mmCIF file of C-alpha atoms in Angstrom:
data_model
loop_
_atom_site.group_PDB
_atom_site.id
_atom_site.type_symbol
_atom_site.label_atom_id
_atom_site.label_comp_id
_atom_site.label_asym_id
_atom_site.label_seq_id
_atom_site.Cartn_x
_atom_site.Cartn_y
_atom_site.Cartn_z
ATOM 1 C CA MET A 1 -2.724 -27.690 105.318
ATOM 2 C CA GLN A 2 -5.936 -25.982 106.579
ATOM 3 C CA PRO A 3 -7.849 -27.474 109.305
ATOM 4 C CA LEU A 4 -11.019 -29.697 109.180
ATOM 5 C CA ARG A 5 -14.173 -29.733 110.036
ATOM 6 C CA SER A 6 -15.597 -33.302 110.125
ATOM 7 C CA THR A 7 -19.029 -32.787 108.054
ATOM 8 C CA GLY A 8 -21.029 -36.253 108.967
ATOM 9 C CA PRO A 9 -20.456 -39.903 107.947
ATOM 10 C CA GLY A 10 -19.474 -40.523 104.097
ATOM 11 C CA GLU A 11 -19.217 -36.533 103.745
ATOM 12 C CA PRO A 12 -15.952 -34.831 102.713
ATOM 13 C CA ASP A 13 -14.225 -32.724 105.585
ATOM 14 C CA ARG A 14 -14.512 -28.987 105.089
ATOM 15 C CA PRO A 15 -11.963 -26.683 106.168
ATOM 16 C CA LEU A 16 -12.981 -24.385 108.840
ATOM 17 C CA PRO A 17 -14.205 -20.818 108.637
ATOM 18 C CA ILE A 18 -11.079 -19.426 110.695
ATOM 19 C CA ALA A 19 -8.957 -21.060 107.452
ATOM 20 C CA GLN A 20 -9.837 -19.088 105.128
ATOM 21 C CA VAL A 21 -9.845 -16.059 106.458
ATOM 22 C CA SER A 22 -7.003 -13.337 106.169
ATOM 23 C CA THR A 23 -5.374 -10.397 107.418
ATOM 24 C CA GLY A 24 -7.447 -7.070 105.354
ATOM 25 C CA MET A 25 -10.637 -8.485 105.640
ATOM 26 C CA THR A 26 -13.859 -6.516 106.994
ATOM 27 C CA VAL A 27 -15.473 -8.183 110.015
ATOM 28 C CA VAL A 28 -19.252 -7.627 110.406
ATOM 29 C CA ASP A 29 -20.635 -9.438 113.854
ATOM 30 C CA ALA A 30 -24.445 -10.794 113.671
ATOM 31 C CA ALA A 31 -25.960 -8.027 114.005
ATOM 32 C CA GLY A 32 -24.283 -7.034 110.187
ATOM 33 C CA ASP A 33 -22.126 -4.352 112.161
ATOM 34 C CA GLU A 34 -19.056 -3.938 111.375
ATOM 35 C CA VAL A 35 -16.211 -4.285 113.974
ATOM 36 C CA GLY A 36 -13.330 -3.668 112.030
ATOM 37 C CA THR A 37 -10.015 -4.837 110.127
ATOM 38 C CA VAL A 38 -8.965 -8.369 110.479
ATOM 39 C CA THR A 39 -4.970 -7.463 112.111
ATOM 40 C CA ALA A 40 -4.228 -11.580 112.982
ATOM 41 C CA VAL A 41 -5.066 -14.607 112.422
ATOM 42 C CA GLU A 42 -4.102 -17.816 113.980
ATOM 43 C CA MET A 43 -4.818 -21.569 113.551
ATOM 44 C CA PRO A 44 -6.263 -23.420 116.160
ATOM 45 C CA GLY A 45 -3.608 -25.786 118.387
ATOM 46 C CA THR A 46 -1.475 -22.106 117.958
ATOM 47 C CA GLU A 47 0.856 -21.273 120.556
ATOM 48 C CA VAL A 48 0.610 -17.462 120.142
ATOM 49 C CA ARG A 49 -1.321 -15.935 122.916
ATOM 50 C CA PRO A 50 -3.860 -13.005 122.622
ATOM 51 C CA ASP A 51 -3.902 -10.442 124.721
ATOM 52 C CA VAL A 52 -6.426 -11.159 127.167
ATOM 53 C CA PRO A 53 -7.142 -12.717 130.718
ATOM 54 C CA GLU A 54 -5.289 -16.164 130.957
ATOM 55 C CA GLU A 55 -8.472 -18.158 131.029
ATOM 56 C CA GLN A 56 -10.061 -16.402 127.792
ATOM 57 C CA ALA A 57 -6.255 -16.719 125.413
ATOM 58 C CA VAL A 58 -6.481 -21.096 126.301
ATOM 59 C CA ARG A 59 -9.603 -21.207 124.666
ATOM 60 C CA LEU A 60 -8.716 -19.281 122.468
ATOM 61 C CA MET A 61 -5.634 -20.967 121.288
ATOM 62 C CA ALA A 62 -6.780 -24.131 121.269
ATOM 63 C CA GLU A 63 -9.921 -22.812 119.125
ATOM 64 C CA GLY A 64 -7.584 -21.097 116.911
ATOM 65 C CA TYR A 65 -9.019 -16.660 116.471
ATOM 66 C CA LEU A 66 -8.931 -13.840 114.810
ATOM 67 C CA ARG A 67 -7.754 -9.740 116.089
ATOM 68 C CA ALA A 68 -10.283 -7.553 114.851
ATOM 69 C CA GLY A 69 -9.633 -3.750 115.306
ATOM 70 C CA GLY A 70 -10.536 0.234 113.794
ATOM 71 C CA THR A 71 -8.215 2.676 112.348
ATOM 72 C CA GLY A 72 -6.613 5.551 114.868
ATOM 73 C CA LEU A 73 -5.134 6.367 118.221
ATOM 74 C CA LEU A 74 -8.357 4.868 120.404
ATOM 75 C CA ALA A 75 -9.264 2.058 118.272
ATOM 76 C CA THR A 76 -10.359 -0.816 120.201
ATOM 77 C CA ALA A 77 -9.288 -4.001 118.789
ATOM 78 C CA TRP A 78 -11.074 -7.337 119.224
ATOM 79 C CA TYR A 79 -10.513 -10.820 119.336
ATOM 80 C CA ALA A 80 -12.972 -13.493 118.319
ATOM 81 C CA GLY A 81 -12.595 -17.716 118.512
ATOM 82 C CA GLY A 82 -12.765 -19.924 115.677
ATOM 83 C CA SER A 83 -16.257 -21.033 116.731
ATOM 84 C CA GLN A 84 -17.844 -17.727 116.328
ATOM 85 C CA VAL A 85 -17.062 -17.584 112.691
ATOM 86 C CA ALA A 86 -19.934 -18.183 110.739
ATOM 87 C CA ASP A 87 -18.679 -17.337 107.149
ATOM 88 C CA VAL A 88 -15.979 -15.967 105.143
ATOM 89 C CA THR A 89 -16.437 -14.987 101.200
ATOM 90 C CA THR A 90 -15.156 -13.590 99.086
ATOM 91 C CA THR A 91 -14.448 -10.905 95.947
ATOM 92 C CA ALA A 92 -11.456 -10.745 93.612
ATOM 93 C CA GLU A 93 -11.352 -6.914 95.461
ATOM 94 C CA GLU A 94 -12.412 -7.773 99.594
ATOM 95 C CA GLY A 95 -13.173 -9.764 102.135
ATOM 96 C CA VAL A 96 -15.743 -10.400 104.721
ATOM 97 C CA VAL A 97 -15.865 -12.559 107.413
ATOM 98 C CA THR A 98 -19.365 -12.634 109.379
ATOM 99 C CA LEU A 99 -19.046 -13.587 113.283
ATOM 100 C CA THR A 100 -22.181 -15.793 115.078
ATOM 101 C CA ALA A 101 -21.511 -13.190 117.871
ATOM 102 C CA ASP A 102 -22.153 -9.505 118.566
ATOM 103 C CA LYS A 103 -19.401 -6.694 119.337
ATOM 104 C CA HIS A 104 -20.614 -6.860 122.620
ATOM 105 C CA GLN A 105 -19.487 -10.790 122.686
ATOM 106 C CA LEU A 106 -16.167 -10.434 121.945
ATOM 107 C CA HIS A 107 -12.953 -10.459 123.785
ATOM 108 C CA ARG A 108 -11.725 -7.294 124.068
ATOM 109 C CA ALA A 109 -8.061 -6.777 123.908
ATOM 110 C CA GLY A 110 -5.761 -5.228 126.239
#
């Protein structure tokens, strides 16, 4: 079952955008710059702790998060909270996650 977001009185609930994210999707920030590829997704309330400082980890675990990163030995991994997912679009070949934040507002892994 996907986590739901209330759309208002008398309107049906919709799945949270984070619930539509899957590994392998391309992630772009609010400016349209590519952040990387989704390597992990956790739904709100997860007990899987991301590799960030404790205060950030608690918030990410509560709202759900995705981990995205580039490729290669020196690639940087980033975490975006579920509330930072603006839109998820999919086609038969690919998926794109658009964030509400720019790359510098994301949580850097490590």
